[in-house]
mmCIF file of C-alpha atoms in Angstrom:
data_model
loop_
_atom_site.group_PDB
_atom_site.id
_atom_site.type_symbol
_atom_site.label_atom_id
_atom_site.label_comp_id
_atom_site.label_asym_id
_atom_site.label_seq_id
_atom_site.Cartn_x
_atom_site.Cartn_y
_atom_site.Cartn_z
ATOM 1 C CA UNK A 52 0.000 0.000 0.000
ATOM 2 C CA UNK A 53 1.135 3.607 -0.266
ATOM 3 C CA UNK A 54 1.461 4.066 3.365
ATOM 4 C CA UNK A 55 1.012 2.309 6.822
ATOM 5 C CA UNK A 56 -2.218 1.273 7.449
ATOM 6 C CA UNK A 57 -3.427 0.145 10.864
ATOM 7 C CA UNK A 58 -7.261 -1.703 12.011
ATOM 8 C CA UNK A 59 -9.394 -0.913 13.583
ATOM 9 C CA UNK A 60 -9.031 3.042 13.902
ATOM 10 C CA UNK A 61 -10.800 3.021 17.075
ATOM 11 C CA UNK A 62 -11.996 0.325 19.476
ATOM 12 C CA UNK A 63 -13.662 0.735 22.378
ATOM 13 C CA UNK A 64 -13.545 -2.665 24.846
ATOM 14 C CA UNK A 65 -14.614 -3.266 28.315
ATOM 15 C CA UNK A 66 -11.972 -3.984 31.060
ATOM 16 C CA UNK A 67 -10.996 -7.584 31.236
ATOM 17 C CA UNK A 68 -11.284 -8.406 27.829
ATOM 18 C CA UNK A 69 -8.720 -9.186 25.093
ATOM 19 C CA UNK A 70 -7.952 -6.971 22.048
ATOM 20 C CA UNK A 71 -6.345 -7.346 19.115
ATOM 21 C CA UNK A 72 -4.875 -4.347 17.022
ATOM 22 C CA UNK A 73 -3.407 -4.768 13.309
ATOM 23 C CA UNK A 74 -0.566 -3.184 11.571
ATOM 24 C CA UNK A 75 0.251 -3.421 8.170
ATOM 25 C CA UNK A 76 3.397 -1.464 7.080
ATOM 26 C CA UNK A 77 4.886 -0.542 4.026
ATOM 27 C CA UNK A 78 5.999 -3.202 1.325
ATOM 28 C CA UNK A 79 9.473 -3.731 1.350
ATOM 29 C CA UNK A 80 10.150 -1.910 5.185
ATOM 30 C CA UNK A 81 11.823 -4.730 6.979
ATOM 31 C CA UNK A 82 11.577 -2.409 10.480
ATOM 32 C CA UNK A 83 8.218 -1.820 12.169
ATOM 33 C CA UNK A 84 7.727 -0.672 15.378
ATOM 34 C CA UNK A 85 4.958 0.089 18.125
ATOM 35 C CA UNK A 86 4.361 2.918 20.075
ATOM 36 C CA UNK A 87 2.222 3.685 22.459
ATOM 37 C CA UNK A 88 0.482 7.974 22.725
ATOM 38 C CA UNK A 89 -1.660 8.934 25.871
ATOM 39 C CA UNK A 90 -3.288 12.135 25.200
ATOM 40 C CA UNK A 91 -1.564 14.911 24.203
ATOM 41 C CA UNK A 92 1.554 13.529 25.237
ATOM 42 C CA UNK A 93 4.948 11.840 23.747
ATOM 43 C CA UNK A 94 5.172 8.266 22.019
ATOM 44 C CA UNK A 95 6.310 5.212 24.182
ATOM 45 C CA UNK A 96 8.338 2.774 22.572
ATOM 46 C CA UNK A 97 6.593 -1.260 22.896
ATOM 47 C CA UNK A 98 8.070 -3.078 20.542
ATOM 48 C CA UNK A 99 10.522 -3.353 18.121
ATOM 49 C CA UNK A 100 11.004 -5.931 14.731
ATOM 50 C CA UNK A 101 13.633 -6.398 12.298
ATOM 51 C CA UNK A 102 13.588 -8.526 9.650
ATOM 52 C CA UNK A 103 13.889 -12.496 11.165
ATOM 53 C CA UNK A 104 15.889 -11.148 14.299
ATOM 54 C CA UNK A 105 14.140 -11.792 17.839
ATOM 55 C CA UNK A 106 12.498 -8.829 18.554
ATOM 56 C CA UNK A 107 12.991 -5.801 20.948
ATOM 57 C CA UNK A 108 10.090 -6.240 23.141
ATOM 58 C CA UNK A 109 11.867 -4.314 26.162
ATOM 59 C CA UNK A 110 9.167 -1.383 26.115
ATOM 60 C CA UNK A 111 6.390 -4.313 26.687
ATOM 61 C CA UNK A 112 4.811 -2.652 30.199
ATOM 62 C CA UNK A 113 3.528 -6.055 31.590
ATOM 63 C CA UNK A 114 3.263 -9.659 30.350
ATOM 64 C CA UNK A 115 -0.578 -8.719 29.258
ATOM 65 C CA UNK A 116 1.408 -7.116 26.246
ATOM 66 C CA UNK A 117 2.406 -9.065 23.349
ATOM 67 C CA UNK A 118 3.055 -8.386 19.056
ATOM 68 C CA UNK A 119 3.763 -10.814 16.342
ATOM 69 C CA UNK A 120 4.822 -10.235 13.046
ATOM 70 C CA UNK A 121 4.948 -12.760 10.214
ATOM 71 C CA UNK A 122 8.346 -12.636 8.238
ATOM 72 C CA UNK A 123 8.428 -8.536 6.525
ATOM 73 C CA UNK A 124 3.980 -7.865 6.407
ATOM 74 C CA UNK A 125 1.558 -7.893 8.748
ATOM 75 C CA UNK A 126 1.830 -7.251 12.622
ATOM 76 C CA UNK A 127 -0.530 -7.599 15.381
ATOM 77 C CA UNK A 128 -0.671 -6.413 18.684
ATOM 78 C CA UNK A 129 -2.271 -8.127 21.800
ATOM 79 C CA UNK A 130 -3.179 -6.739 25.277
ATOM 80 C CA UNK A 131 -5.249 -9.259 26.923
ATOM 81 C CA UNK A 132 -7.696 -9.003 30.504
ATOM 82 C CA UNK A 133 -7.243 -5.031 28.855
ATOM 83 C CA UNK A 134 -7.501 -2.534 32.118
ATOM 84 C CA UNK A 135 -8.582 1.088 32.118
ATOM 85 C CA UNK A 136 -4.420 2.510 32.001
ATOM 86 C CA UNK A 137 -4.684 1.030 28.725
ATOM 87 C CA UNK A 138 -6.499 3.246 26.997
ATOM 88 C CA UNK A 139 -4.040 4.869 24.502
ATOM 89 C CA UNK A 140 -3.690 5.858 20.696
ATOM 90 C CA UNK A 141 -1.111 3.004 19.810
ATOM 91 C CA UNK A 142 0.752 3.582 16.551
ATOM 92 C CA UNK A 143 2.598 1.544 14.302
ATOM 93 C CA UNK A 144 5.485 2.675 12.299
ATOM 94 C CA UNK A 145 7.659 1.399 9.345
ATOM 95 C CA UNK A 146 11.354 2.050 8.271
ATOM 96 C CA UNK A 147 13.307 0.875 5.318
ATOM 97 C CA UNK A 148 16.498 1.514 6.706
ATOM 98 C CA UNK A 149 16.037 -1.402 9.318
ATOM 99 C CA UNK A 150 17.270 0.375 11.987
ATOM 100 C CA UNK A 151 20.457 0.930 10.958
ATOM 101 C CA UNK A 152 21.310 4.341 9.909
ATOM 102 C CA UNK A 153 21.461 7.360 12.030
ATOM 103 C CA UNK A 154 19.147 9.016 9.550
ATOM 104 C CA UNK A 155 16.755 6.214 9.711
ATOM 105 C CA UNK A 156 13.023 7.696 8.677
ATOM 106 C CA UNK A 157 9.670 6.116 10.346
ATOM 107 C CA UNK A 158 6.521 6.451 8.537
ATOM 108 C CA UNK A 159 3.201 6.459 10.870
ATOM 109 C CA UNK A 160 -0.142 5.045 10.527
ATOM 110 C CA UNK A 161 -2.745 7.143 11.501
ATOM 111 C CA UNK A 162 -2.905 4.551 15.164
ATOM 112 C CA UNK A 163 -5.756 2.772 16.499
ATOM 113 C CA UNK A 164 -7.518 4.754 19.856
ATOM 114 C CA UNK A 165 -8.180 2.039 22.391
ATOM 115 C CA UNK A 166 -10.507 2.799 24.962
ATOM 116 C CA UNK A 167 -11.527 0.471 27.846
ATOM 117 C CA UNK A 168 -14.366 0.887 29.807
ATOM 118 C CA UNK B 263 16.479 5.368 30.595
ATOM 119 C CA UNK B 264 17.035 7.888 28.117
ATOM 120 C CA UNK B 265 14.577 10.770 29.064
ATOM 121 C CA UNK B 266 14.255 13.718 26.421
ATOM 122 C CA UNK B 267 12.386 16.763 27.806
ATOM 123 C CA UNK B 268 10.746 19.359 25.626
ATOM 124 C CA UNK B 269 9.317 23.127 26.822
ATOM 125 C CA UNK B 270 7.226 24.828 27.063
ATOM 126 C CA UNK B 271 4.523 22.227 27.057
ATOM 127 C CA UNK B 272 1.581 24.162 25.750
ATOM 128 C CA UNK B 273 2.060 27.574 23.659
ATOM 129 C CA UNK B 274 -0.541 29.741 22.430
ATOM 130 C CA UNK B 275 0.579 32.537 19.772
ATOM 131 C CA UNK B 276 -0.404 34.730 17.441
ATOM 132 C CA UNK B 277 0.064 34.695 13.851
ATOM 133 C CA UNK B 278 2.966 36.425 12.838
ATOM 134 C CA UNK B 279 5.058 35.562 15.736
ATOM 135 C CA UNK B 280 8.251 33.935 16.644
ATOM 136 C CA UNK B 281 9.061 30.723 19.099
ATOM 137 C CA UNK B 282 11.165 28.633 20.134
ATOM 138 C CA UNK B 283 10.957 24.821 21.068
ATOM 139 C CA UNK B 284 13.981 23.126 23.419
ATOM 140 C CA UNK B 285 14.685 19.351 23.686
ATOM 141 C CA UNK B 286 16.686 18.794 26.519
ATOM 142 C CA UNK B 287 18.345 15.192 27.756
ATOM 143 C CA UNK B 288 21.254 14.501 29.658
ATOM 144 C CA UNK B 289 22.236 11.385 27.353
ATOM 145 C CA UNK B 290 23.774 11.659 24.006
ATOM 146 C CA UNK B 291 22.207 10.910 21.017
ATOM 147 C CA UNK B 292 23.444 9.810 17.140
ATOM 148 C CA UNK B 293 20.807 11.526 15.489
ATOM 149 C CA UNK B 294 17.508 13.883 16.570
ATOM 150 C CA UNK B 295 14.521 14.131 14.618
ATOM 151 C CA UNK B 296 11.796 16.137 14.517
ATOM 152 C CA UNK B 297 8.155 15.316 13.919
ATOM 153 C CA UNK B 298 5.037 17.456 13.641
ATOM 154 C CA UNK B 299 1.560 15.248 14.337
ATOM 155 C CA UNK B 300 -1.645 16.756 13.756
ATOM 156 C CA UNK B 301 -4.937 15.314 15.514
ATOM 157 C CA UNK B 302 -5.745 11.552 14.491
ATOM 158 C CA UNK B 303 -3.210 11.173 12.295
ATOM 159 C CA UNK B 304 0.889 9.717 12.717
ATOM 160 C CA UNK B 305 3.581 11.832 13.937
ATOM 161 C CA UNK B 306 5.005 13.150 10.085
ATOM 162 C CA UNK B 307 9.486 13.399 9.939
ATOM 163 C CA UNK B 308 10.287 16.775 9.376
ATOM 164 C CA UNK B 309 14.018 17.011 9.788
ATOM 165 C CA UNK B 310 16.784 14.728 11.468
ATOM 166 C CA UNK B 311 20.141 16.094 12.396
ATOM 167 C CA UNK B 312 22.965 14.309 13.335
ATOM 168 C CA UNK B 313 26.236 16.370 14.072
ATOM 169 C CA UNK B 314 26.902 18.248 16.930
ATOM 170 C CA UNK B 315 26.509 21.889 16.409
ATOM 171 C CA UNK B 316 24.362 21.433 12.835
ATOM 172 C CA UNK B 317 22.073 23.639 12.023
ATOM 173 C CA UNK B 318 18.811 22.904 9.588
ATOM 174 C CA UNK B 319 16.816 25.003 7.747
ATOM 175 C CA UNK B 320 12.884 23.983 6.585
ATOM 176 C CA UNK B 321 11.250 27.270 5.122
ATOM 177 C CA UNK B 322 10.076 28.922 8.346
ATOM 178 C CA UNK B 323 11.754 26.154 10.847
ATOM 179 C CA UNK B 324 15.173 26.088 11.772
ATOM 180 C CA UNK B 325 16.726 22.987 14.057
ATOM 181 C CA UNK B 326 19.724 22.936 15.555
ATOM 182 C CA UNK B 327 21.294 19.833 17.403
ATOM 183 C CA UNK B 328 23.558 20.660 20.106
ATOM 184 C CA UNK B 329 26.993 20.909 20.153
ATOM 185 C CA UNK B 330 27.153 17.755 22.477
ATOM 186 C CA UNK B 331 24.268 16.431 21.207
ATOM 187 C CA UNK B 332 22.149 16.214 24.097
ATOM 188 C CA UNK B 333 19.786 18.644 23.301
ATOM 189 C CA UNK B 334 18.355 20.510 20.273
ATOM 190 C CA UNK B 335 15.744 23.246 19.568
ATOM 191 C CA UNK B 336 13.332 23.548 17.075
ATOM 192 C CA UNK B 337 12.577 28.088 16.048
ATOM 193 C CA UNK B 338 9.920 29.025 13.748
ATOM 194 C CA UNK B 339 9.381 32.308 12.193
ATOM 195 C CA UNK B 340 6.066 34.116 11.204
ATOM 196 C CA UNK B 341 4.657 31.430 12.702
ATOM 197 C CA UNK B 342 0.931 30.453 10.623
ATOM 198 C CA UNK B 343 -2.088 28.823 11.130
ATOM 199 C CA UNK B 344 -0.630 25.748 8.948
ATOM 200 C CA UNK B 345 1.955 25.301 11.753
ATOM 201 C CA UNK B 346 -0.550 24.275 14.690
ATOM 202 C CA UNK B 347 -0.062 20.634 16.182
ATOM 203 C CA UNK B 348 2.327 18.072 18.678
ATOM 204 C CA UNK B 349 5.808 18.496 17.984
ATOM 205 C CA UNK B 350 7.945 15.899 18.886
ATOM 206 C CA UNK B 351 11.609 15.201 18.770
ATOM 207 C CA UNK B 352 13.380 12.142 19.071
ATOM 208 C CA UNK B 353 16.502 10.922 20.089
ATOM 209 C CA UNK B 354 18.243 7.943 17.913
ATOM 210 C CA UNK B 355 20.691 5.742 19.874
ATOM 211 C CA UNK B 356 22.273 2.843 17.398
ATOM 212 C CA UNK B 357 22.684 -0.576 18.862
ATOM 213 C CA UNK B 358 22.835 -4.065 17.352
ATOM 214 C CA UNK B 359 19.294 -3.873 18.301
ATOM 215 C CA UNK B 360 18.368 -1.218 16.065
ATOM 216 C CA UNK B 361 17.851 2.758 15.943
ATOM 217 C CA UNK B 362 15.758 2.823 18.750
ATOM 218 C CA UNK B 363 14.174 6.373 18.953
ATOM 219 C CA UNK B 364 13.367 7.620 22.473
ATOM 220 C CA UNK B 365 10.820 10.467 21.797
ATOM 221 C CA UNK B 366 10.346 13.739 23.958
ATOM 222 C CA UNK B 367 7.224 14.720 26.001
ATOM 223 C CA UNK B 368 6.274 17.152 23.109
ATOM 224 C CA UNK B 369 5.189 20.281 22.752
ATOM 225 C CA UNK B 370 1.663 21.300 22.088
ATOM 226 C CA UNK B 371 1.657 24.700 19.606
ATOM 227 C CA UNK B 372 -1.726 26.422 18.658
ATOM 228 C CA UNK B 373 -1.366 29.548 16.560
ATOM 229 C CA UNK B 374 -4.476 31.743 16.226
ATOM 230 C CA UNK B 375 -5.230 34.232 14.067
#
């Protein structure tokens, strides 16, 4: 696709439940990364993949968290037994430069806005 | 735990004005980026810098990455309409584990007319 798309772009879930949030990046970017935005504030770094390398999950807040991503597409997110701190724009990104190069470039999607009753 | 701080927080202008945006860490960084995000949408590159001391210009916006780069600051001119949203910088640290970017708290800009 022409840019990084992400599904669904809102979701609103009651505590306790599981959620699922989709990422698909750019065709050919072998980096995509996760972010998590509450409200008017900066992005914190979740998750991290590369290519076939393990990924960087060291921003994961708790063990609730959890991402997969099939070879270069398609990644999901997880948050299971969701609580109310959860709620959260969480954006996806996408980089060509694999995280290699100072002047590495991320491109966005537009994020998915979790909300948990 | 790299922290990058930006001030002010929240500023309110007028069009036609002049401000200033700092980004201020106590770690060094490889490269610092700048992104502008407007409501609902991604944070958007606007300029990375990545020598100590080097100064970028973007139209209206000049960054500048300090001379140890710890810290850089983000000036706009004539500020417009157009230029309302989250600005954000980032600091890049590379590792085997990838270009990890640790963003700032951002800075919220509304200009009025």
């Amino acid at each position: 696709g022409a840019g990084v798309s992400q599904s669904p772009s809102n979701k609103v879930t009651e505590k306790g439940k599981d959620v699922e949030l989709r990422c698909d990046p750019i065709s050919g970017h072998t980096a995509l990364y996760w972010y998590r935005q509450r409200l008017g504030q900066g992005l914190e770094f979740l998750i991290y993949f590369q290519g076939n390398s393990a990924p960087d999950k060291s921003g994961l807040p708790s063990d609730r968290f959890s991402a997969e991503r099939t070879g270069e597409s398609v990644s999901t997110l997880t948050i299971q037994r969701t609580q109310q701190e959860d709620s959260a724009v969480y954006l996806c990104a996408s980089s060509s430069t694999g995280g290699r190069a100072t002047n590495e470039k991320l491109f966005f999607g537009s994020g998915t806005q979790l909300s948990v009753l | 735990t790299q922290l990058l701080e930006q001030s002010p927080q929240f500023l309110s202008i007028q069009e036609g004005e002049n401000l200033t945006v700092y980004c201020n860490s106590s770690s060094v960084f490889s490269s610092l980026q700048w992104y502008r995000q407007e409501p609902g949408e991604g944070p958007v590159l606007l300029v990375t810098v990545v020598t100590g001391g080097e100064v970028k210009k973007l139209k209206r916006l000049t960054f500048q990455f300090g001379d140890a780069r710890k810290d850089s600051s983000l000036h706009i001119t004539a500020a417009q309409p157009g230029d309302t949203g989250l600005y954000l910088c980032a600091g890049g640290v590379v590792t085997g584990g990838g270009n990890k970017l640790t963003f700032g708290t951002g800075t919220q800009l509304k200009v009025e007319l």
